[in-house]
Amino acid sequence: MDKAQFYREARSDLTGPLSGVTVVEATTTWAGPMAGCILADFGARVIKVEHPDGEVARRLLPLIPGSRLSLANETVNRNKENVRLKLSTRAGRDVFLKLAAAADIVIENFRPGTLAEWGIGYDDVRSVNPDIVYVSISGYGQFGPLSDRVGYDPVAQHYGGFTSLNGEPGGQPVKAPTYLGDDLAGVHGALGAMAALRHRDQTGEGQHVDVALVDSLLFQSNGKLSAGALGVPLERYGNQFDLAAPVNAYACRDGHVFAGVLLDSHWKALAKLLGRAELADDPRYATLGARIEHRTDVDTLLAAWCAVRPVAEVVQAFADAGLPATRVNTYAEAAGEAQVHERDMLQPVTLADGTRAPLTGPAAKFSRTPTRVRSAAEALGASTERVLAELGYDTTQIRALHDDGVI
């Protein structure tokens, strides 16, 4: 299927499948903004409420070349409107409650109890909007022995066990190079919001959705939490794969490939490719269990074959044989891949300062309601006056809020 065929029934009159949904987002850094980013990409109207001094993401490095804008902020806060508002003030609380009263979803990722102290917690918002879907994202969740602790992404990765298996065998625990816990919590926050919204539309009932970074990492641990509870030994494999062999990152003449086999039929094809057809039915290697038992043997065979060949030759030979393999790319190299561009994973966007930058596009593709980066991250407070006017504030009231440092 080509792209045109996939989108042959696409509509152009909607922002996406969540067109018509309004989200108010009081978030900072990554996990909460990621949940809002997904909903905004899906077409929801997302109004981000940000501290008058600007949130953490605006100060994260790296900056976009030729600009003073943070790549992180531009990535995670696109497709949103921005309202500058000091939530800890009484006037700020009143503005926020008016925003929430007209919203379908509220997202926040402050330390549990913080927004309740400011008078804008779930119960406060529910008092003005009984069917609100209120999503709270935090390190350890809204309840539990550790719920009052500060919990950031790398802390969650280490607490939940992820780092104990990440890295090379015999090495030190290693965190992910991306904000893995924040990303997964953001995804589960968006999923939770959509599920709760479906329930609200069916029953009229709103609810509080509680998402923890730790829980999100544990849920995505491929059963390893259960294995740990059952006393099943867990080993660190690095680039090898516990369920198959040979699988690894192999050095070639001009780089590395990641390649391997899973099925017994794959092994037969690989044996032929390696020029060792006699090994296809060798009882030491013919079955998955046997190959895992003789992991070093088969891994060494494939490593030696790759070592004398360029990456492109190895990747093409595997593709021709119906076997999985890829060049081990840097992000810079991935950005040049035709596959990445055809899938619209880099979308040129004009930013608030006029700079053009390729921003990462939405992952999910919708044939009927396509999604895209519709607008850049707004400058701090760019939509404040317009949104307040929508809520009924007049020019005098808006000026007073500005003079008092609320907006």
Tab-separated table of C-alpha atoms in Angstrom:
chain	number	residue	atom	x	y	z
A	1	MET	CA	0.000	0.000	0.000
A	2	ASP	CA	1.304	3.481	-0.789
A	3	LYS	CA	0.593	6.628	1.218
A	4	ALA	CA	-2.010	7.989	-1.196
A	5	GLN	CA	-4.015	4.784	-1.011
A	6	PHE	CA	-3.922	4.792	2.806
A	7	TYR	CA	-5.250	8.364	2.949
A	8	ARG	CA	-7.669	8.051	0.030
A	9	GLU	CA	-10.728	8.823	2.243
A	10	ALA	CA	-9.065	11.444	4.429
A	11	ARG	CA	-11.083	14.442	5.616
A	12	SER	CA	-9.627	17.945	5.611
A	13	ASP	CA	-12.286	19.657	7.724
A	14	LEU	CA	-11.195	18.260	11.104
A	15	THR	CA	-8.071	18.724	13.210
A	16	GLY	CA	-8.046	14.988	13.979
A	17	PRO	CA	-10.091	12.245	15.633
A	18	LEU	CA	-10.394	14.291	18.870
A	19	SER	CA	-11.686	17.405	17.125
A	20	GLY	CA	-14.181	19.114	19.448
A	21	VAL	CA	-12.533	17.922	22.683
A	22	THR	CA	-11.123	20.632	24.979
A	23	VAL	CA	-8.188	19.939	27.292
A	24	VAL	CA	-6.768	22.226	29.972
A	25	GLU	CA	-3.198	21.307	30.770
A	26	ALA	CA	-1.349	22.486	33.904
A	27	THR	CA	1.963	20.714	33.443
A	28	THR	CA	5.706	21.042	33.376
A	29	THR	CA	8.750	19.390	31.802
A	30	TRP	CA	7.762	16.170	29.934
A	31	ALA	CA	5.315	13.540	31.274
A	32	GLY	CA	2.283	15.833	31.584
A	33	PRO	CA	3.141	17.828	28.459
A	34	MET	CA	3.539	14.551	26.542
A	35	ALA	CA	0.012	13.468	27.490
A	36	GLY	CA	-1.257	16.838	26.299
A	37	CYS	CA	0.890	16.624	23.168
A	38	ILE	CA	-0.684	13.319	22.145
A	39	LEU	CA	-4.208	14.668	22.658
A	40	ALA	CA	-3.318	17.869	20.786
A	41	ASP	CA	-1.801	15.889	17.923
A	42	PHE	CA	-5.013	13.857	17.813
A	43	GLY	CA	-6.944	17.065	17.220
A	44	ALA	CA	-8.083	18.186	20.664
A	45	ARG	CA	-7.971	21.847	21.597
A	46	VAL	CA	-5.294	21.910	24.314
A	47	ILE	CA	-4.896	25.047	26.417
A	48	LYS	CA	-1.590	24.866	28.272
A	49	VAL	CA	-1.527	26.875	31.483
A	50	GLU	CA	2.033	27.937	32.241
A	51	HIS	CA	3.692	29.829	35.091
A	52	PRO	CA	4.363	33.478	34.217
A	53	ASP	CA	8.124	32.807	34.403
A	54	GLY	CA	7.868	29.905	31.946
A	55	GLU	CA	8.156	26.209	32.729
A	56	VAL	CA	11.213	23.957	32.816
A	57	ALA	CA	10.921	22.710	29.216
A	58	ARG	CA	11.619	26.204	27.867
A	59	ARG	CA	15.079	26.069	29.445
A	60	LEU	CA	16.078	22.536	28.462
A	61	LEU	CA	19.018	22.038	26.105
A	62	PRO	CA	19.697	21.714	23.260
A	63	LEU	CA	18.467	24.892	21.660
A	64	ILE	CA	17.383	24.842	18.023
A	65	PRO	CA	20.321	26.033	15.870
A	66	GLY	CA	19.904	29.691	14.946
A	67	SER	CA	17.260	30.160	17.640
A	68	ARG	CA	16.953	30.618	21.404
A	69	LEU	CA	14.063	28.146	21.531
A	70	SER	CA	14.381	24.803	23.331
A	71	LEU	CA	13.987	21.756	21.082
A	72	ALA	CA	12.248	19.933	23.948
A	73	ASN	CA	9.630	22.661	24.384
A	74	GLU	CA	9.021	22.941	20.651
A	75	THR	CA	8.616	19.161	20.411
A	76	VAL	CA	6.226	18.537	23.281
A	77	ASN	CA	4.188	21.760	23.336
A	78	ARG	CA	3.290	22.126	19.658
A	79	ASN	CA	-0.388	22.185	18.615
A	80	LYS	CA	-1.318	23.901	21.916
A	81	GLU	CA	-2.538	27.324	22.973
A	82	ASN	CA	-0.556	28.973	25.774
A	83	VAL	CA	-2.011	30.862	28.718
A	84	ARG	CA	0.302	32.539	31.222
A	85	LEU	CA	-1.185	32.083	34.711
A	86	LYS	CA	0.087	31.982	38.290
A	87	LEU	CA	-1.978	29.136	39.707
A	88	SER	CA	-0.949	29.615	43.337
A	89	THR	CA	-2.839	32.919	43.583
A	90	ARG	CA	-6.536	33.265	44.372
A	91	ALA	CA	-7.173	35.082	41.104
A	92	GLY	CA	-5.203	32.433	39.229
A	93	ARG	CA	-7.310	29.731	40.847
A	94	ASP	CA	-10.502	31.469	39.765
A	95	VAL	CA	-9.303	31.732	36.161
A	96	PHE	CA	-8.263	28.083	36.136
A	97	LEU	CA	-11.624	26.926	37.490
A	98	LYS	CA	-13.396	28.867	34.745
A	99	LEU	CA	-11.176	27.190	32.176
A	100	ALA	CA	-11.813	23.766	33.699
A	101	ALA	CA	-15.562	24.370	33.860
A	102	ALA	CA	-15.651	24.508	30.061
A	103	ALA	CA	-13.216	21.618	29.474
A	104	ASP	CA	-13.591	17.909	28.866
A	105	ILE	CA	-10.192	16.947	30.289
A	106	VAL	CA	-7.736	18.449	32.767
A	107	ILE	CA	-4.135	17.175	32.863
A	108	GLU	CA	-1.652	17.978	35.637
A	109	ASN	CA	1.687	16.534	36.701
A	110	PHE	CA	2.559	18.356	39.881
A	111	ARG	CA	3.556	16.623	43.122
A	112	PRO	CA	0.434	14.973	44.604
A	113	GLY	CA	-1.548	17.413	46.732
A	114	THR	CA	-0.045	20.579	45.207
A	115	LEU	CA	-3.029	21.584	43.095
A	116	ALA	CA	-5.444	20.696	45.890
A	117	GLU	CA	-3.530	23.131	48.126
A	118	TRP	CA	-4.071	25.802	45.478
A	119	GLY	CA	-7.804	25.047	45.296
A	120	ILE	CA	-7.728	23.447	41.844
A	121	GLY	CA	-7.465	19.742	42.692
A	122	TYR	CA	-9.879	17.122	41.416
A	123	ASP	CA	-12.591	17.848	43.986
A	124	ASP	CA	-12.344	21.591	43.334
A	125	VAL	CA	-12.651	21.146	39.578
A	126	ARG	CA	-15.432	18.598	39.962
A	127	SER	CA	-17.417	21.167	41.942
A	128	VAL	CA	-17.602	23.367	38.830
A	129	ASN	CA	-17.604	20.562	36.229
A	130	PRO	CA	-19.078	17.324	37.634
A	131	ASP	CA	-18.239	15.158	34.619
A	132	ILE	CA	-14.644	16.325	34.215
A	133	VAL	CA	-11.941	13.802	33.328
A	134	TYR	CA	-9.033	14.863	35.567
A	135	VAL	CA	-5.679	13.215	34.802
A	136	SER	CA	-2.900	13.364	37.403
A	137	ILE	CA	0.603	12.165	36.475
A	138	SER	CA	3.305	11.813	39.132
A	139	GLY	CA	6.326	9.739	40.049
A	140	TYR	CA	4.647	7.264	42.401
A	141	GLY	CA	0.933	8.017	42.033
A	142	GLN	CA	-1.748	9.702	44.124
A	143	PHE	CA	-1.713	7.015	46.834
A	144	GLY	CA	0.752	4.510	48.261
A	145	PRO	CA	3.580	4.692	50.825
A	146	LEU	CA	5.804	6.745	48.498
A	147	SER	CA	3.130	8.940	46.915
A	148	ASP	CA	4.312	12.114	48.650
A	149	ARG	CA	7.892	11.773	47.396
A	150	VAL	CA	9.399	13.695	44.516
A	151	GLY	CA	9.766	11.295	41.593
A	152	TYR	CA	11.460	12.087	38.292
A	153	ASP	CA	12.056	9.941	35.223
A	154	PRO	CA	15.513	8.494	36.062
A	155	VAL	CA	14.414	7.859	39.644
A	156	ALA	CA	11.455	5.848	38.366
A	157	GLN	CA	13.690	3.878	35.991
A	158	HIS	CA	16.009	2.882	38.836
A	159	TYR	CA	13.228	2.251	41.357
A	160	GLY	CA	11.208	-0.025	39.107
A	161	GLY	CA	14.062	-2.284	38.007
A	162	PHE	CA	14.524	-1.138	34.409
A	163	THR	CA	18.143	-0.065	34.853
A	164	SER	CA	19.118	-3.348	36.498
A	165	LEU	CA	18.728	-5.096	33.116
A	166	ASN	CA	19.833	-2.269	30.844
A	167	GLY	CA	23.396	-2.174	29.533
A	168	GLU	CA	26.054	-4.752	28.852
A	169	PRO	CA	26.286	-8.006	30.843
A	170	GLY	CA	28.456	-7.448	33.907
A	171	GLY	CA	28.219	-3.666	33.582
A	172	GLN	CA	26.657	-1.005	35.775
A	173	PRO	CA	22.913	-0.264	35.785
A	174	VAL	CA	22.182	2.157	32.934
A	175	LYS	CA	19.198	4.460	32.468
A	176	ALA	CA	17.541	4.923	29.084
A	177	PRO	CA	18.941	7.767	26.952
A	178	THR	CA	15.406	9.123	26.487
A	179	TYR	CA	12.809	10.179	29.086
A	180	LEU	CA	11.386	6.667	29.022
A	181	GLY	CA	9.321	6.854	32.221
A	182	ASP	CA	7.971	10.288	31.338
A	183	ASP	CA	7.125	9.185	27.802
A	184	LEU	CA	5.282	6.052	28.924
A	185	ALA	CA	3.417	7.937	31.652
A	186	GLY	CA	2.417	10.518	29.054
A	187	VAL	CA	1.130	7.796	26.735
A	188	HIS	CA	-0.833	6.149	29.559
A	189	GLY	CA	-2.129	9.555	30.644
A	190	ALA	CA	-3.491	10.178	27.150
A	191	LEU	CA	-4.915	6.653	26.905
A	192	GLY	CA	-6.471	6.992	30.353
A	193	ALA	CA	-8.012	10.320	29.391
A	194	MET	CA	-9.543	8.882	26.218
A	195	ALA	CA	-10.880	5.809	28.021
A	196	ALA	CA	-12.414	7.962	30.772
A	197	LEU	CA	-13.860	10.290	28.132
A	198	ARG	CA	-15.523	7.298	26.443
A	199	HIS	CA	-17.013	6.305	29.810
A	200	ARG	CA	-18.230	9.858	30.408
A	201	ASP	CA	-19.894	9.976	27.001
A	202	GLN	CA	-21.699	6.707	27.755
A	203	THR	CA	-22.681	7.387	31.378
A	204	GLY	CA	-22.239	11.087	32.115
A	205	GLU	CA	-19.733	10.219	34.833
A	206	GLY	CA	-16.387	11.964	35.114
A	207	GLN	CA	-13.494	10.589	37.142
A	208	HIS	CA	-9.956	11.050	38.424
A	209	VAL	CA	-7.300	9.205	36.377
A	210	ASP	CA	-4.106	8.467	38.337
A	211	VAL	CA	-0.943	7.656	36.341
A	212	ALA	CA	2.474	7.006	37.911
A	213	LEU	CA	5.807	6.935	36.116
A	214	VAL	CA	6.779	3.842	38.115
A	215	ASP	CA	3.528	2.025	37.267
A	216	SER	CA	3.915	2.857	33.580
A	217	LEU	CA	7.435	1.432	33.463
A	218	LEU	CA	6.365	-1.675	35.358
A	219	PHE	CA	3.373	-2.224	33.070
A	220	GLN	CA	5.687	-2.066	30.053
A	221	SER	CA	8.283	-4.413	31.578
A	222	ASN	CA	7.170	-7.417	29.462
A	223	GLY	CA	6.202	-9.475	32.504
A	224	LYS	CA	9.515	-8.936	34.277
A	225	LEU	CA	7.824	-7.590	37.427
A	226	SER	CA	5.896	-10.858	37.689
A	227	ALA	CA	9.097	-12.784	37.027
A	228	GLY	CA	10.755	-10.927	39.867
A	229	ALA	CA	7.851	-11.662	42.206
A	230	LEU	CA	8.047	-15.351	41.306
A	231	GLY	CA	11.793	-15.546	41.815
A	232	VAL	CA	12.511	-16.205	38.142
A	233	PRO	CA	16.156	-15.258	37.423
A	234	LEU	CA	16.547	-12.268	35.110
A	235	GLU	CA	19.783	-11.661	33.212
A	236	ARG	CA	21.197	-8.665	31.418
A	237	TYR	CA	21.738	-9.373	27.714
A	238	GLY	CA	22.881	-6.083	26.216
A	239	ASN	CA	22.229	-6.293	22.468
A	240	GLN	CA	21.592	-10.018	22.608
A	241	PHE	CA	18.066	-11.349	23.024
A	242	ASP	CA	17.029	-13.741	25.758
A	243	LEU	CA	14.454	-15.477	23.541
A	244	ALA	CA	16.517	-16.024	20.398
A	245	ALA	CA	20.016	-16.580	18.993
A	246	PRO	CA	21.977	-15.411	17.165
A	247	VAL	CA	20.857	-11.816	17.731
A	248	ASN	CA	23.286	-8.967	18.360
A	249	ALA	CA	24.836	-5.765	17.090
A	250	TYR	CA	27.684	-6.846	14.829
A	251	ALA	CA	30.704	-4.860	13.683
A	252	CYS	CA	31.079	-4.538	9.918
A	253	ARG	CA	33.808	-2.916	7.827
A	254	ASP	CA	32.138	0.509	7.983
A	255	GLY	CA	29.781	0.465	10.956
A	256	HIS	CA	27.452	-1.859	12.801
A	257	VAL	CA	24.348	-3.842	11.967
A	258	PHE	CA	21.740	-5.243	14.294
A	259	ALA	CA	20.665	-8.606	12.950
A	260	GLY	CA	19.564	-12.059	13.956
A	261	VAL	CA	17.055	-14.865	13.628
A	262	LEU	CA	14.042	-15.930	15.650
A	263	LEU	CA	12.345	-18.791	13.826
A	264	ASP	CA	13.875	-22.154	12.928
A	265	SER	CA	13.116	-21.381	9.283
A	266	HIS	CA	15.144	-18.200	9.710
A	267	TRP	CA	18.103	-20.252	10.884
A	268	LYS	CA	17.973	-22.425	7.785
A	269	ALA	CA	18.013	-19.325	5.594
A	270	LEU	CA	20.858	-17.827	7.610
A	271	ALA	CA	22.955	-20.991	7.428
A	272	LYS	CA	22.659	-20.861	3.637
A	273	LEU	CA	23.519	-17.146	3.606
A	274	LEU	CA	26.623	-17.788	5.703
A	275	GLY	CA	27.759	-20.459	3.265
A	276	ARG	CA	27.262	-23.106	5.935
A	277	ALA	CA	24.223	-24.961	4.591
A	278	GLU	CA	25.317	-28.105	6.456
A	279	LEU	CA	24.457	-26.362	9.740
A	280	ALA	CA	20.791	-25.846	8.801
A	281	ASP	CA	19.760	-29.201	10.235
A	282	ASP	CA	22.607	-29.631	12.715
A	283	PRO	CA	20.932	-30.714	16.001
A	284	ARG	CA	23.081	-28.202	17.905
A	285	TYR	CA	21.481	-25.281	16.038
A	286	ALA	CA	18.355	-26.465	14.196
A	287	THR	CA	15.901	-25.525	16.968
A	288	LEU	CA	15.431	-22.345	18.948
A	289	GLY	CA	16.239	-24.008	22.253
A	290	ALA	CA	19.398	-25.563	20.831
A	291	ARG	CA	20.602	-22.239	19.435
A	292	ILE	CA	20.042	-20.516	22.759
A	293	GLU	CA	22.017	-23.293	24.443
A	294	HIS	CA	24.827	-22.759	21.923
A	295	ARG	CA	24.436	-18.966	21.794
A	296	THR	CA	28.191	-18.263	21.695
A	297	ASP	CA	28.735	-20.589	18.730
A	298	VAL	CA	26.043	-19.098	16.487
A	299	ASP	CA	26.809	-15.556	17.567
A	300	THR	CA	30.466	-16.027	16.661
A	301	LEU	CA	29.543	-17.415	13.238
A	302	LEU	CA	27.418	-14.426	12.336
A	303	ALA	CA	29.916	-11.941	13.806
A	304	ALA	CA	32.730	-13.344	11.639
A	305	TRP	CA	30.581	-13.184	8.486
A	306	CYS	CA	29.624	-9.537	9.135
A	307	ALA	CA	33.129	-8.402	10.055
A	308	VAL	CA	34.506	-8.628	6.505
A	309	ARG	CA	31.527	-6.977	4.772
A	310	PRO	CA	30.177	-3.422	4.564
A	311	VAL	CA	26.945	-2.621	6.369
A	312	ALA	CA	24.905	-2.072	3.197
A	313	GLU	CA	25.837	-5.507	1.841
A	314	VAL	CA	24.858	-7.243	5.074
A	315	VAL	CA	21.516	-5.414	5.344
A	316	GLN	CA	20.629	-6.131	1.707
A	317	ALA	CA	21.636	-9.792	1.960
A	318	PHE	CA	19.408	-10.237	5.004
A	319	ALA	CA	16.520	-8.455	3.265
A	320	ASP	CA	16.896	-10.661	0.190
A	321	ALA	CA	16.820	-13.751	2.418
A	322	GLY	CA	13.717	-12.541	4.295
A	323	LEU	CA	15.684	-11.999	7.499
A	324	PRO	CA	15.617	-8.968	9.831
A	325	ALA	CA	18.575	-6.594	9.905
A	326	THR	CA	19.255	-2.878	10.032
A	327	ARG	CA	22.145	-0.468	10.038
A	328	VAL	CA	22.757	0.793	13.578
A	329	ASN	CA	21.877	4.426	12.945
A	330	THR	CA	22.535	7.544	14.914
A	331	TYR	CA	19.561	9.895	15.232
A	332	ALA	CA	21.237	12.079	12.599
A	333	GLU	CA	21.392	9.109	10.231
A	334	ALA	CA	17.795	8.095	11.033
A	335	ALA	CA	16.729	11.649	10.155
A	336	GLY	CA	18.024	11.071	6.635
A	337	GLU	CA	16.188	7.792	6.068
A	338	ALA	CA	13.550	7.770	3.311
A	339	GLN	CA	11.279	5.616	5.511
A	340	VAL	CA	11.273	8.290	8.221
A	341	HIS	CA	10.317	11.002	5.731
A	342	GLU	CA	7.652	8.966	3.939
A	343	ARG	CA	6.007	8.338	7.328
A	344	ASP	CA	6.015	12.111	8.058
A	345	MET	CA	8.055	11.608	11.192
A	346	LEU	CA	9.847	14.888	10.478
A	347	GLN	CA	7.571	17.811	9.661
A	348	PRO	CA	8.964	21.264	8.803
A	349	VAL	CA	7.344	23.850	11.100
A	350	THR	CA	7.732	27.626	11.384
A	351	LEU	CA	8.375	28.355	15.064
A	352	ALA	CA	7.267	31.346	17.124
A	353	ASP	CA	10.470	33.282	16.315
A	354	GLY	CA	10.259	32.563	12.589
A	355	THR	CA	12.826	29.773	12.632
A	356	ARG	CA	12.025	26.702	10.522
A	357	ALA	CA	12.708	23.345	12.174
A	358	PRO	CA	11.809	19.710	11.443
A	359	LEU	CA	9.685	18.552	14.396
A	360	THR	CA	8.934	14.916	15.146
A	361	GLY	CA	5.509	14.013	13.795
A	362	PRO	CA	2.730	11.961	15.435
A	363	ALA	CA	3.272	8.208	15.554
A	364	ALA	CA	-0.290	6.959	14.952
A	365	LYS	CA	-1.656	7.444	11.444
A	366	PHE	CA	-5.410	7.894	10.848
A	367	SER	CA	-6.702	7.215	7.346
A	368	ARG	CA	-9.935	9.198	7.791
A	369	THR	CA	-8.820	11.953	10.214
A	370	PRO	CA	-5.111	12.578	9.502
A	371	THR	CA	-2.993	14.228	12.164
A	372	ARG	CA	0.003	16.539	11.817
A	373	VAL	CA	1.953	19.272	13.549
A	374	ARG	CA	-0.568	22.037	12.881
A	375	SER	CA	1.154	24.817	14.805
A	376	ALA	CA	4.383	25.484	16.651
A	377	ALA	CA	4.667	25.809	20.410
A	378	GLU	CA	3.303	29.241	21.248
A	379	ALA	CA	5.327	31.972	22.888
A	380	LEU	CA	4.725	32.208	26.614
A	381	GLY	CA	1.247	33.633	27.179
A	382	ALA	CA	0.483	34.143	23.484
A	383	SER	CA	-3.168	33.120	23.886
A	384	THR	CA	-3.764	34.533	27.377
A	385	GLU	CA	-5.863	37.574	26.514
A	386	ARG	CA	-7.877	35.817	23.826
A	387	VAL	CA	-8.707	32.839	26.071
A	388	LEU	CA	-9.604	35.112	29.015
A	389	ALA	CA	-11.881	37.089	26.730
A	390	GLU	CA	-13.606	33.830	25.772
A	391	LEU	CA	-14.192	33.246	29.490
A	392	GLY	CA	-15.893	36.658	29.825
A	393	TYR	CA	-13.052	38.795	31.197
A	394	ASP	CA	-13.090	42.360	29.888
A	395	THR	CA	-10.102	44.520	29.068
A	396	THR	CA	-10.028	46.175	32.490
A	397	GLN	CA	-10.111	42.861	34.322
A	398	ILE	CA	-7.381	41.412	32.106
A	399	ARG	CA	-5.186	44.456	32.727
A	400	ALA	CA	-5.695	44.110	36.497
A	401	LEU	CA	-4.658	40.444	36.372
A	402	HIS	CA	-1.569	41.456	34.427
A	403	ASP	CA	-0.676	44.246	36.855
A	404	ASP	CA	-1.046	41.835	39.793
A	405	GLY	CA	1.345	39.318	38.210
A	406	VAL	CA	-1.360	36.673	37.812
A	407	ILE	CA	-0.978	36.510	34.024
